[in-house]
Coordinates of C-alpha atoms in Angstrom, one line a residue:
X84 CA 55.8 -76.0 96.1
X85 CA 57.3 -72.6 97.0
X86 CA 56.5 -70.9 100.2
X87 CA 59.0 -67.8 101.6
X88 CA 60.8 -67.9 105.3
X89 CA 60.0 -65.1 106.6
X90 CA 56.6 -63.9 104.2
X91 CA 56.4 -60.8 106.3
X92 CA 59.4 -58.8 104.5
X93 CA 57.0 -59.0 101.4
X94 CA 54.9 -56.4 102.8
X95 CA 58.6 -54.0 102.0
X96 CA 57.7 -54.7 98.5
X97 CA 55.0 -51.6 99.3
X98 CA 57.4 -49.5 100.3
X99 CA 58.2 -47.2 97.2
X100 CA 54.7 -46.9 96.4
X101 CA 53.4 -45.5 99.8
X102 CA 56.4 -43.0 99.5
X103 CA 54.5 -42.0 96.1
X104 CA 51.7 -41.7 97.8
X105 CA 52.7 -39.3 100.3
X106 CA 54.5 -37.3 98.1
X107 CA 51.5 -36.7 95.5
X108 CA 50.0 -36.0 98.8
X109 CA 52.3 -33.2 99.9
X110 CA 53.8 -34.8 103.4
X111 CA 57.3 -35.8 101.7
X112 CA 58.9 -33.9 99.6
X113 CA 62.1 -33.3 97.2
X114 CA 64.9 -32.0 99.5
X115 CA 66.3 -29.6 96.8
X116 CA 69.1 -26.3 97.0
X117 CA 68.8 -23.5 94.5
X118 CA 71.7 -22.7 93.0
X119 CA 72.5 -19.1 91.6
X120 CA 75.0 -17.7 88.9
X121 CA 75.1 -14.3 88.5
X122 CA 77.8 -14.6 85.6
X123 CA 77.2 -17.1 83.8
X124 CA 78.2 -17.3 80.0
X125 CA 79.0 -21.2 79.0
X126 CA 76.5 -23.6 77.9
X127 CA 73.6 -24.3 79.2
X128 CA 72.4 -27.9 80.2
X129 CA 70.1 -29.9 77.4
X130 CA 69.1 -33.6 77.7
X131 CA 71.3 -35.6 75.0
X132 CA 68.3 -37.0 73.0
X133 CA 66.5 -40.2 72.6
X134 CA 69.3 -42.6 73.7
X135 CA 70.6 -41.3 77.0
X136 CA 66.9 -41.4 78.1
X137 CA 66.6 -45.0 77.3
X138 CA 69.1 -45.4 79.6
X139 CA 67.8 -43.4 82.3
X140 CA 64.6 -45.7 82.0
X141 CA 66.9 -48.5 82.1
X142 CA 68.4 -47.5 84.9
X143 CA 65.3 -46.9 87.0
X144 CA 64.1 -50.3 86.0
X145 CA 66.8 -51.9 87.2
X146 CA 66.6 -50.0 90.5
X147 CA 62.8 -51.0 90.9
X148 CA 63.8 -54.6 89.8
X149 CA 66.9 -54.4 92.2
X150 CA 65.4 -53.7 95.3
X151 CA 62.3 -55.9 94.5
X152 CA 64.8 -59.0 93.9
X153 CA 66.6 -58.0 97.8
X154 CA 63.3 -58.1 99.5
X155 CA 62.7 -61.4 98.0
X156 CA 65.8 -62.7 99.2
X157 CA 64.9 -61.2 102.4
X158 CA 62.0 -63.5 102.5
X159 CA 64.1 -66.2 101.6
X160 CA 61.8 -67.9 99.3
X161 CA 61.6 -72.0 99.6
X162 CA 60.8 -75.0 97.4
X163 CA 58.8 -77.6 99.5
X164 CA 59.5 -81.4 97.7
X165 CA 59.4 -85.1 98.6
X166 CA 62.0 -86.9 98.1
X167 CA 62.5 -91.1 97.9
X168 CA 64.9 -92.4 100.5
X169 CA 66.0 -95.6 100.3
X170 CA 66.3 -97.6 103.4
X171 CA 67.5 -101.2 101.4
X172 CA 69.6 -102.0 98.1
X173 CA 68.3 -101.9 94.7
X174 CA 70.1 -103.9 91.8
X175 CA 73.6 -102.8 91.2
X176 CA 73.9 -102.1 87.5
X177 CA 77.5 -101.9 86.0
X178 CA 77.8 -100.5 82.2
X179 CA 81.0 -101.3 80.2
X180 CA 81.0 -99.1 77.4
X181 CA 83.5 -99.1 74.1
X182 CA 85.4 -96.3 74.2
X183 CA 88.2 -97.4 71.2
X184 CA 87.7 -94.6 68.3
X185 CA 84.9 -97.0 65.9
X186 CA 82.5 -95.3 68.7
X187 CA 83.1 -92.0 67.0
X188 CA 81.1 -93.4 63.8
X189 CA 78.3 -91.1 63.1
X190 CA 75.4 -93.2 62.5
X191 CA 72.9 -92.9 64.7
X192 CA 69.8 -90.3 64.1
X193 CA 72.7 -88.4 63.4
X194 CA 75.2 -89.1 66.6
X195 CA 78.0 -91.1 67.3
X196 CA 77.9 -94.4 69.0
X197 CA 79.2 -92.8 72.1
X198 CA 77.3 -89.8 72.0
X199 CA 74.0 -92.3 71.6
X200 CA 74.5 -94.5 74.1
X201 CA 75.2 -91.6 76.4
X202 CA 71.7 -90.6 75.8
X203 CA 69.9 -93.5 76.7
X204 CA 72.1 -94.4 79.6
X205 CA 70.7 -90.6 80.7
X206 CA 67.0 -91.8 80.2
X207 CA 67.6 -95.1 82.3
X208 CA 69.4 -93.5 85.0
X209 CA 66.4 -91.1 85.7
X210 CA 64.0 -93.5 85.5
X211 CA 65.4 -95.9 87.5
X212 CA 66.2 -94.3 91.4
X213 CA 66.6 -96.8 93.5
X214 CA 69.6 -98.7 91.9
X215 CA 73.2 -98.4 92.2
X216 CA 74.8 -97.8 88.7
X217 CA 79.0 -98.0 87.8
X218 CA 80.5 -97.6 84.8
X219 CA 83.9 -99.2 83.3
X220 CA 85.0 -97.6 80.0
X221 CA 86.4 -99.8 77.7
X222 CA 89.2 -99.8 74.6
X223 CA 92.4 -101.6 74.3
X224 CA 92.3 -101.2 78.0
X225 CA 89.6 -100.9 80.6
X226 CA 89.0 -98.6 83.6
X227 CA 86.8 -98.3 85.8
X228 CA 85.0 -94.8 85.9
X229 CA 82.7 -95.3 88.4
X230 CA 82.0 -98.1 90.9
X231 CA 78.3 -98.8 91.2
X232 CA 76.9 -95.8 93.5
X233 CA 73.1 -94.2 93.7
X234 CA 74.9 -90.9 93.3
X235 CA 73.0 -90.6 89.8
X236 CA 74.9 -86.6 89.5
X237 CA 78.8 -88.4 90.0
X238 CA 77.9 -91.2 87.9
X239 CA 76.6 -89.2 84.7
X240 CA 79.1 -87.0 85.0
X241 CA 81.4 -89.5 84.2
X242 CA 79.9 -90.7 82.0
X243 CA 79.3 -87.1 80.0
X244 CA 83.1 -86.9 80.2
X245 CA 84.2 -90.2 78.3
X246 CA 85.8 -89.1 75.1
X247 CA 86.4 -91.8 71.6
X248 CA 90.2 -93.2 71.9
X249 CA 90.8 -92.4 75.7
X250 CA 92.0 -95.8 75.9
X251 CA 93.5 -97.1 73.1
X252 CA 92.4 -98.3 69.4
X253 CA 91.7 -101.8 70.4
X254 CA 88.5 -103.6 71.7
X255 CA 89.0 -105.4 74.8
X256 CA 86.2 -107.0 75.4
X257 CA 86.9 -109.7 78.0
X258 CA 89.3 -107.1 80.4
X259 CA 86.0 -105.0 80.1
X260 CA 83.8 -107.5 81.7
X261 CA 86.5 -109.2 84.5
X262 CA 86.8 -105.6 85.2
X263 CA 83.2 -105.3 86.1
X264 CA 82.7 -108.6 87.6
X265 CA 85.7 -108.1 90.0
X266 CA 84.0 -104.5 91.2
X267 CA 80.6 -106.6 91.4
X268 CA 81.9 -109.6 93.6
X269 CA 82.1 -107.9 96.8
X270 CA 78.4 -106.5 96.2
X271 CA 75.5 -107.5 98.6
X272 CA 72.9 -106.3 96.3
X273 CA 70.1 -108.7 96.1
X274 CA 70.8 -108.7 91.7
X275 CA 73.7 -107.7 90.0
X276 CA 74.5 -107.8 86.1
X277 CA 76.6 -105.9 83.3
X278 CA 74.9 -104.1 80.4
X279 CA 78.0 -104.4 77.8
X280 CA 77.8 -102.0 74.9
X281 CA 80.1 -102.6 71.9
X282 CA 80.0 -101.8 68.6
X283 CA 83.0 -104.0 67.7
X284 CA 84.7 -107.9 68.6
X285 CA 87.0 -108.8 71.0
X286 CA 90.8 -108.1 69.5
X287 CA 92.6 -106.9 72.7
X288 CA 93.8 -108.0 76.2
X289 CA 94.9 -110.9 78.0
X290 CA 91.0 -112.6 79.1
X291 CA 89.1 -114.0 76.6
X292 CA 85.4 -112.9 77.1
X293 CA 83.7 -116.3 77.5
X294 CA 86.3 -116.6 79.9
X295 CA 85.2 -113.4 81.3
X296 CA 81.4 -114.5 81.1
X297 CA 81.4 -117.7 82.9
X298 CA 82.8 -116.1 86.2
X299 CA 80.2 -113.3 85.5
X300 CA 78.1 -116.7 85.8
X301 CA 79.6 -118.3 89.0
X302 CA 79.0 -115.2 90.6
X303 CA 75.6 -114.8 90.1
X304 CA 76.1 -111.7 87.4
X305 CA 73.9 -111.3 84.7
X306 CA 75.7 -109.9 81.3
X307 CA 73.6 -108.3 78.5
X308 CA 75.4 -107.5 75.2
X309 CA 74.8 -104.6 73.0
X310 CA 76.1 -104.3 69.2
X311 CA 75.5 -100.6 68.0
X312 CA 75.7 -99.6 64.7
X313 CA 75.3 -99.8 61.4
X314 CA 76.7 -102.0 58.8
X315 CA 78.5 -100.3 55.9
X316 CA 81.0 -97.1 55.4
X317 CA 79.8 -94.4 57.6
X318 CA 81.4 -91.6 58.8
X319 CA 84.1 -91.2 61.1
X320 CA 85.4 -88.3 63.0
X321 CA 87.1 -87.5 66.7
X322 CA 89.8 -85.7 68.3
X323 CA 92.8 -88.3 69.1
X324 CA 93.9 -88.0 72.5
X325 CA 97.8 -87.8 72.2
X326 CA 97.7 -85.6 69.1
X327 CA 94.9 -83.3 69.6
X328 CA 94.0 -83.4 66.1
X329 CA 91.2 -84.3 64.6
X330 CA 90.9 -87.4 62.8
X331 CA 88.3 -87.8 59.7
X332 CA 87.3 -90.0 56.8
X333 CA 85.0 -93.4 56.4
X334 CA 84.6 -96.4 58.8
X335 CA 84.1 -100.0 57.3
X336 CA 81.5 -101.2 59.8
X337 CA 81.1 -105.0 60.0
X338 CA 81.4 -107.3 63.1
X339 CA 80.1 -110.8 63.8
X340 CA 77.5 -110.6 66.6
X341 CA 77.7 -114.9 67.1
X342 CA 80.5 -113.9 70.2
X343 CA 78.4 -111.1 72.4
X344 CA 75.2 -113.9 71.7
X345 CA 77.7 -116.4 73.6
X346 CA 77.9 -114.1 76.2
X347 CA 75.3 -113.0 76.8
X348 CA 74.2 -117.0 76.9
X349 CA 76.8 -117.6 78.9
X350 CA 75.9 -115.2 81.7
X351 CA 72.0 -115.8 81.8
X352 CA 71.2 -112.5 79.7
X353 CA 70.3 -111.2 76.2
X354 CA 71.5 -110.1 73.4
X355 CA 70.3 -107.2 71.6
X356 CA 71.5 -105.1 68.2
X357 CA 70.6 -101.6 68.0
X358 CA 70.5 -99.1 65.2
X359 CA 69.0 -96.5 66.8
X360 CA 69.0 -94.4 70.0
X361 CA 64.9 -95.4 70.8
X362 CA 65.8 -99.1 70.9
X363 CA 68.1 -98.7 72.8
X364 CA 66.8 -96.5 75.0
X365 CA 63.7 -99.3 75.0
X366 CA 65.6 -102.5 76.0
X367 CA 67.5 -100.7 78.1
X368 CA 64.5 -99.8 80.2
X369 CA 63.4 -103.5 79.5
X370 CA 66.9 -104.9 81.2
X371 CA 65.7 -102.3 84.3
X372 CA 62.5 -103.9 84.7
X373 CA 63.5 -107.4 84.5
X374 CA 66.6 -106.7 86.7
X375 CA 64.1 -104.7 89.2
X376 CA 63.7 -105.6 93.0
X377 CA 61.5 -104.5 95.4
X378 CA 63.3 -101.9 98.0
X379 CA 61.8 -100.4 101.1
X380 CA 62.2 -96.2 101.5
X381 CA 60.4 -93.4 103.2
X382 CA 59.7 -90.1 101.7
X383 CA 61.1 -86.8 103.5
X384 CA 60.0 -83.3 103.0
X385 CA 63.1 -81.2 101.6
X386 CA 63.1 -77.2 101.4
X387 CA 65.5 -76.0 99.3
X388 CA 65.8 -72.3 99.6
X389 CA 66.6 -69.4 96.7
X390 CA 66.7 -66.4 98.8
X391 CA 70.9 -66.3 98.1
X392 CA 70.3 -66.7 93.7
X393 CA 67.6 -63.6 94.2
X394 CA 70.4 -61.4 96.9
X395 CA 72.9 -62.5 93.7
X396 CA 70.5 -60.9 91.1
X397 CA 69.2 -58.3 93.3
X398 CA 73.3 -56.9 94.0
X399 CA 73.7 -57.5 90.4
X400 CA 70.9 -55.1 89.1
X401 CA 71.4 -52.6 91.5
X402 CA 75.4 -52.5 90.1
X403 CA 74.3 -52.2 86.5
X404 CA 72.1 -49.2 87.6
X405 CA 74.7 -47.4 89.0
X406 CA 77.1 -48.0 86.4
X407 CA 74.3 -46.4 83.6
X408 CA 73.6 -43.8 86.0
X409 CA 76.9 -43.0 87.1
X410 CA 79.5 -43.3 84.0
X411 CA 77.3 -43.3 81.4
X412 CA 74.5 -40.9 82.4
X413 CA 77.1 -39.1 84.1
X414 CA 75.0 -38.3 87.3
X415 CA 76.1 -37.9 90.9
X416 CA 74.5 -40.7 93.3

């Protein structure tokens, strides 16, 4: 719901109309000074066509719009909204996302595998306001990009910044899962789970994936695994982070999903094979339902002011009008 902090300031919007009406009845008149040149042999002034007339009208409209925007800024419009404030912890969900070059394969609805995963995670995060989300990027190495946090803006910004090939060309699933377990062990959340999204088998790192899965199981952490991508020859293109060059061609997509099934089974989760974004989004939504917990919260009202935005727009409009009148039309203001 929208309202104004100083609604009486809107009365100033009537001021131009009042001045116009007073001029019409003769109360106010334009101030003019006649100037007579008795010996003038130069060219008389003439209005230069439709283009100048058009820009004169535009300048007038900008002046009026600028004045109106400044008045609205003075009234300081507010948007009232309500938001939930959670007073108890929800589920901690930590994503282990494969960023190896093969995730640049373009076989998921015209998107790369990594892009499809990002789209699905955006959908899941938007639908789960009370949960804390974390992110581990994984390739031949693994790095915790975001520890579990309820700040969805930070999480999504870091997620969107991930690019294929940034952590090498291998797939160290065991290392990625171990990093995720490490960040969840100290959490006091009532439920904790790891969601692994990858398109390959473990071929790097010193930790076996099943070892990491058993560690997670001992800590009460559930692991869900997703094998993303289609099989066969698929197009691939990405920017090599080391050289800055575009690497493209075709990728022979083939991997054994049995190890991913074993990881999920050991840690009490499930394995899902994904070949399109809708399936990924639906199954992530199902996981959020399975791992959800009841949370206590209260609702608070928040007022978001928009006065500064109208002020900025008004100043821009008036400056644009001045530029047109002074520099283009040659008027003296």
